[in-house]
Short mmCIF file of C-alpha atoms in Angstrom, two decimals:
data_model
loop_
_atom_site.label_atom_id
_atom_site.label_comp_id
_atom_site.label_asym_id
_atom_site.label_seq_id
_atom_site.Cartn_x
_atom_site.Cartn_y
_atom_site.Cartn_z
CA UNK D 1 95.66 93.78 90.26
CA UNK D 2 95.71 90.11 91.38
CA UNK D 3 92.34 88.69 91.81
CA UNK D 4 91.72 86.12 94.58
CA UNK D 5 88.79 83.89 94.24
CA UNK D 6 87.55 82.00 97.39
CA UNK D 7 85.30 78.89 97.46
CA UNK D 8 82.92 78.02 98.90
CA UNK D 9 81.05 81.25 99.75
CA UNK D 10 79.47 79.59 102.70
CA UNK D 11 80.49 76.51 104.71
CA UNK D 12 78.00 75.04 107.21
CA UNK D 13 79.95 72.67 109.51
CA UNK D 14 79.07 70.46 112.48
CA UNK D 15 80.94 71.30 115.62
CA UNK D 16 84.00 69.14 115.97
CA UNK D 17 84.07 68.37 112.25
CA UNK D 18 86.82 69.82 109.78
CA UNK D 19 86.38 72.76 107.48
CA UNK D 20 88.35 73.64 104.35
CA UNK D 21 88.40 76.88 102.31
CA UNK D 22 90.04 77.41 99.00
CA UNK D 23 91.66 80.49 97.61
CA UNK D 24 92.74 80.67 93.96
CA UNK D 25 94.88 83.46 92.53
CA UNK D 26 94.74 84.97 89.05
CA UNK D 27 98.40 84.72 88.79
CA UNK D 28 101.33 83.14 90.77
CA UNK D 29 102.00 84.58 94.07
CA UNK D 30 105.64 83.66 94.14
CA UNK D 31 107.53 86.89 94.87
CA UNK D 32 110.84 87.72 93.20
CA UNK D 33 112.48 86.94 96.64
CA UNK D 34 111.20 83.35 96.37
CA UNK D 35 108.64 83.69 99.08
CA UNK D 36 104.85 83.41 98.70
CA UNK D 37 102.95 86.11 100.62
CA UNK D 38 99.57 84.62 101.00
CA UNK D 39 97.80 85.04 104.40
CA UNK D 40 94.49 84.15 105.94
CA UNK D 41 92.36 86.36 108.05
CA UNK D 42 89.33 85.59 110.35
CA UNK D 43 86.65 88.16 110.98
CA UNK D 44 84.26 87.31 113.79
CA UNK D 45 80.89 89.08 113.70
CA UNK D 46 81.17 92.75 114.60
CA UNK D 47 84.93 92.70 114.96
CA UNK D 48 87.89 93.65 112.75
CA UNK D 49 89.75 90.98 110.87
CA UNK D 50 92.59 89.31 112.58
CA UNK D 51 95.64 87.53 111.07
CA UNK D 52 95.69 83.74 111.36
CA UNK D 53 98.19 82.50 108.83
CA UNK D 54 101.04 84.15 106.92
CA UNK D 55 103.33 83.02 104.15
CA UNK D 56 101.04 80.24 103.25
CA UNK D 57 101.33 78.00 106.39
CA UNK D 58 102.82 79.94 109.32
CA UNK D 59 100.42 80.46 112.32
CA UNK D 60 100.51 83.99 113.76
CA UNK D 61 101.08 84.44 117.42
CA UNK D 62 98.31 83.01 119.58
CA UNK D 63 96.51 81.19 116.74
CA UNK D 64 95.37 77.58 117.77
CA UNK D 65 97.05 74.75 115.94
CA UNK D 66 93.64 73.46 114.67
CA UNK D 67 94.20 76.18 111.86
CA UNK D 68 96.56 75.18 109.12
CA UNK D 69 97.45 76.51 105.66
CA UNK D 70 98.87 74.94 102.66
CA UNK D 71 99.28 75.46 98.86
CA UNK D 72 101.66 76.83 96.38
CA UNK D 73 101.74 79.10 93.29
CA UNK D 74 98.17 79.93 92.62
CA UNK D 75 96.10 77.50 94.85
CA UNK D 76 95.91 77.74 98.60
CA UNK D 77 93.84 76.12 101.31
CA UNK D 78 92.88 76.99 104.95
CA UNK D 79 91.81 74.05 107.07
CA UNK D 80 90.24 73.95 110.48
CA UNK D 81 90.82 70.48 111.87
CA UNK D 82 87.79 70.57 114.39
CA UNK D 83 85.54 73.49 114.23
CA UNK D 84 84.58 75.14 117.44
CA UNK D 85 81.78 77.65 118.18
CA UNK D 86 84.39 80.44 118.49
CA UNK D 87 85.42 79.83 114.75
CA UNK D 88 82.15 81.26 113.33
CA UNK D 89 82.98 84.13 111.09
CA UNK D 90 84.15 85.07 107.67
CA UNK D 91 87.50 84.03 106.47
CA UNK D 92 89.59 85.91 103.88
CA UNK D 93 92.69 85.20 101.97
CA UNK D 94 94.98 88.22 101.16
CA UNK D 95 98.07 88.48 99.13
CA UNK D 96 100.99 90.87 99.40
CA UNK D 97 103.29 89.43 96.78
CA UNK D 98 102.28 92.25 94.43
CA UNK D 99 101.09 95.67 95.20
CA UNK D 100 98.33 96.50 95.99
CA UNK D 101 97.27 94.20 98.66
CA UNK D 102 94.14 92.26 97.34
CA UNK D 103 91.68 90.19 99.34
CA UNK D 104 89.53 87.19 98.48
CA UNK D 105 85.72 87.69 98.63
CA UNK D 106 85.42 85.81 101.86
CA UNK D 107 83.99 82.45 103.04
CA UNK D 108 81.38 82.36 105.75
CA UNK D 109 81.86 79.64 108.27
CA UNK D 110 78.76 78.80 110.27
CA UNK D 111 77.62 76.06 112.48
CA UNK D 112 74.97 73.59 111.21
CA UNK V 1 101.59 95.32 122.81
CA UNK V 2 100.90 96.65 119.35
CA UNK V 3 97.75 98.70 119.27
CA UNK V 4 96.07 100.73 116.64
CA UNK V 5 93.31 102.91 118.02
CA UNK V 6 91.11 104.77 115.50
CA UNK V 7 88.83 107.86 115.87
CA UNK V 8 85.10 107.49 116.19
CA UNK V 9 82.24 107.15 113.78
CA UNK V 10 81.53 110.05 111.37
CA UNK V 11 78.48 111.04 109.36
CA UNK V 12 78.88 113.30 106.36
CA UNK V 13 76.84 114.66 103.51
CA UNK V 14 77.67 113.81 99.85
CA UNK V 15 80.46 116.12 98.54
CA UNK V 16 81.96 116.63 102.00
CA UNK V 17 85.23 115.39 103.40
CA UNK V 18 86.09 113.29 106.33
CA UNK V 19 89.35 112.74 108.25
CA UNK V 20 89.96 109.50 110.17
CA UNK V 21 92.84 109.09 112.57
CA UNK V 22 94.70 105.97 113.68
CA UNK V 23 97.08 106.23 116.71
CA UNK V 24 99.76 103.61 116.92
CA UNK V 25 101.49 102.31 120.12
CA UNK V 26 103.65 99.47 121.13
CA UNK V 27 106.01 99.63 118.28
CA UNK V 28 108.37 101.77 116.32
CA UNK V 29 105.89 103.82 114.19
CA UNK V 30 108.28 105.12 111.73
CA UNK V 31 109.66 101.65 110.84
CA UNK V 32 106.52 100.10 109.40
CA UNK V 33 104.10 100.43 106.46
CA UNK V 34 100.57 101.39 107.22
CA UNK V 35 97.61 100.47 105.14
CA UNK V 36 94.05 101.70 104.99
CA UNK V 37 91.49 99.15 104.16
CA UNK V 38 87.77 99.59 103.91
CA UNK V 39 84.71 97.37 104.13
CA UNK V 40 81.38 98.47 102.85
CA UNK V 41 78.26 97.13 104.71
CA UNK V 42 78.12 93.49 104.28
CA UNK V 43 80.84 93.47 101.78
CA UNK V 44 84.53 92.38 101.63
CA UNK V 45 87.87 94.15 102.03
CA UNK V 46 89.41 96.77 99.80
CA UNK V 47 92.77 98.41 100.01
CA UNK V 48 92.30 102.16 99.94
CA UNK V 49 95.98 103.44 100.46
CA UNK V 50 99.42 102.44 101.64
CA UNK V 51 102.05 104.65 103.08
CA UNK V 52 105.69 103.57 103.62
CA UNK V 53 107.76 104.04 106.78
CA UNK V 54 108.87 107.47 105.64
CA UNK V 55 105.10 108.48 105.38
CA UNK V 56 105.04 108.64 101.60
CA UNK V 57 101.82 107.35 100.02
CA UNK V 58 103.03 104.52 97.84
CA UNK V 59 99.66 103.36 96.79
CA UNK V 60 96.26 104.84 96.21
CA UNK V 61 93.50 102.81 94.66
CA UNK V 62 92.48 104.22 91.32
CA UNK V 63 88.89 104.48 92.23
CA UNK V 64 89.89 107.04 94.80
CA UNK V 65 92.27 108.92 92.63
CA UNK V 66 92.82 112.50 93.80
CA UNK V 67 90.34 112.06 96.72
CA UNK V 68 92.60 110.43 99.23
CA UNK V 69 95.25 112.09 101.32
CA UNK V 70 97.25 110.34 103.92
CA UNK V 71 99.27 112.34 106.45
CA UNK V 72 100.87 111.50 109.75
CA UNK V 73 102.09 113.21 112.90
CA UNK V 74 105.23 111.45 114.08
CA UNK V 75 105.08 113.30 117.49
CA UNK V 76 101.90 111.49 118.41
CA UNK V 77 102.39 108.35 116.29
CA UNK V 78 99.19 109.08 114.42
CA UNK V 79 98.32 108.48 110.82
CA UNK V 80 95.36 110.34 109.21
CA UNK V 81 93.25 109.29 106.18
CA UNK V 82 91.31 112.09 104.53
CA UNK V 83 88.67 111.29 101.94
CA UNK V 84 87.14 114.17 99.94
CA UNK V 85 84.21 114.50 97.59
CA UNK V 86 82.32 111.90 99.47
CA UNK V 87 79.79 109.78 97.72
CA UNK V 88 77.16 107.43 99.22
CA UNK V 89 79.19 104.41 98.14
CA UNK V 90 82.03 105.58 100.36
CA UNK V 91 79.98 104.46 103.26
CA UNK V 92 82.15 101.87 104.97
CA UNK V 93 84.19 100.83 107.90
CA UNK V 94 87.70 102.12 107.41
CA UNK V 95 90.60 100.12 109.09
CA UNK V 96 94.09 101.09 109.60
CA UNK V 97 96.39 98.01 109.43
CA UNK V 98 100.02 97.66 110.11
CA UNK V 99 102.38 96.28 107.45
CA UNK V 100 104.67 93.62 108.59
CA UNK V 101 108.46 93.94 108.88
CA UNK V 102 109.73 90.34 108.54
CA UNK V 103 107.60 89.33 105.67
CA UNK V 104 105.39 91.11 103.22
CA UNK V 105 101.84 91.47 104.55
CA UNK V 106 99.76 92.82 107.23
CA UNK V 107 99.33 91.92 110.84
CA UNK V 108 97.54 94.21 113.39
CA UNK V 109 94.32 95.90 112.70
CA UNK V 110 92.55 98.94 114.22
CA UNK V 111 89.12 98.66 115.55
CA UNK V 112 87.61 100.39 112.52
CA UNK V 113 85.89 103.69 111.92
CA UNK V 114 82.40 103.79 110.41
CA UNK V 115 81.99 106.62 107.93
CA UNK V 116 78.42 107.14 106.80
CA UNK V 117 77.73 109.34 103.76
CA UNK V 118 74.06 110.33 103.63
CA UNK V 119 72.04 113.34 102.65
#
């Protein structure tokens, strides 16, 4: 199975400042169809995860544009341009390029 | 709108079985993959099983080999996850998650069902 490693484990951020989370894959996530199926999820405290970004950099419906994704191959990044109080939670990368789905270990975003 | 509504929390003793349901609405139930993902207390996310649009289980995590059964009732748009021979480390929140149609991945999540295994 593909292993996804996220860094940092925890990211204390000042309100209004940017945050960045890295996700590294144990192998290339480029699918045989040429696409890269790497997504990012947000899990607020006490809630199920929700989809933020899919196929590296596409924002899902209703996701604010302060969230952006980038990367290629095995290295990916989620950026929050200006952290708001509502962004507190745990962020996960997830890959679907190879079955089974696998998830990163999560990065906790908290306000300093 | 797409909704996945799961059954309520369950408590079981070790060695027992549990069946969790996930009722889908707002989309064509038989056209999408459905994944079961679990999250142990304070832990990350783990794929348990995956069923294709025909209802066939196409993936079953090796650690659950022989203990996971996924069934569905197309008349009620409901998918069921049954986990047998429960152990204490099966204690987790179990989520049903819809597979996407336009790209490979997952989009909508159920609210989760807490399964507690305790003697």
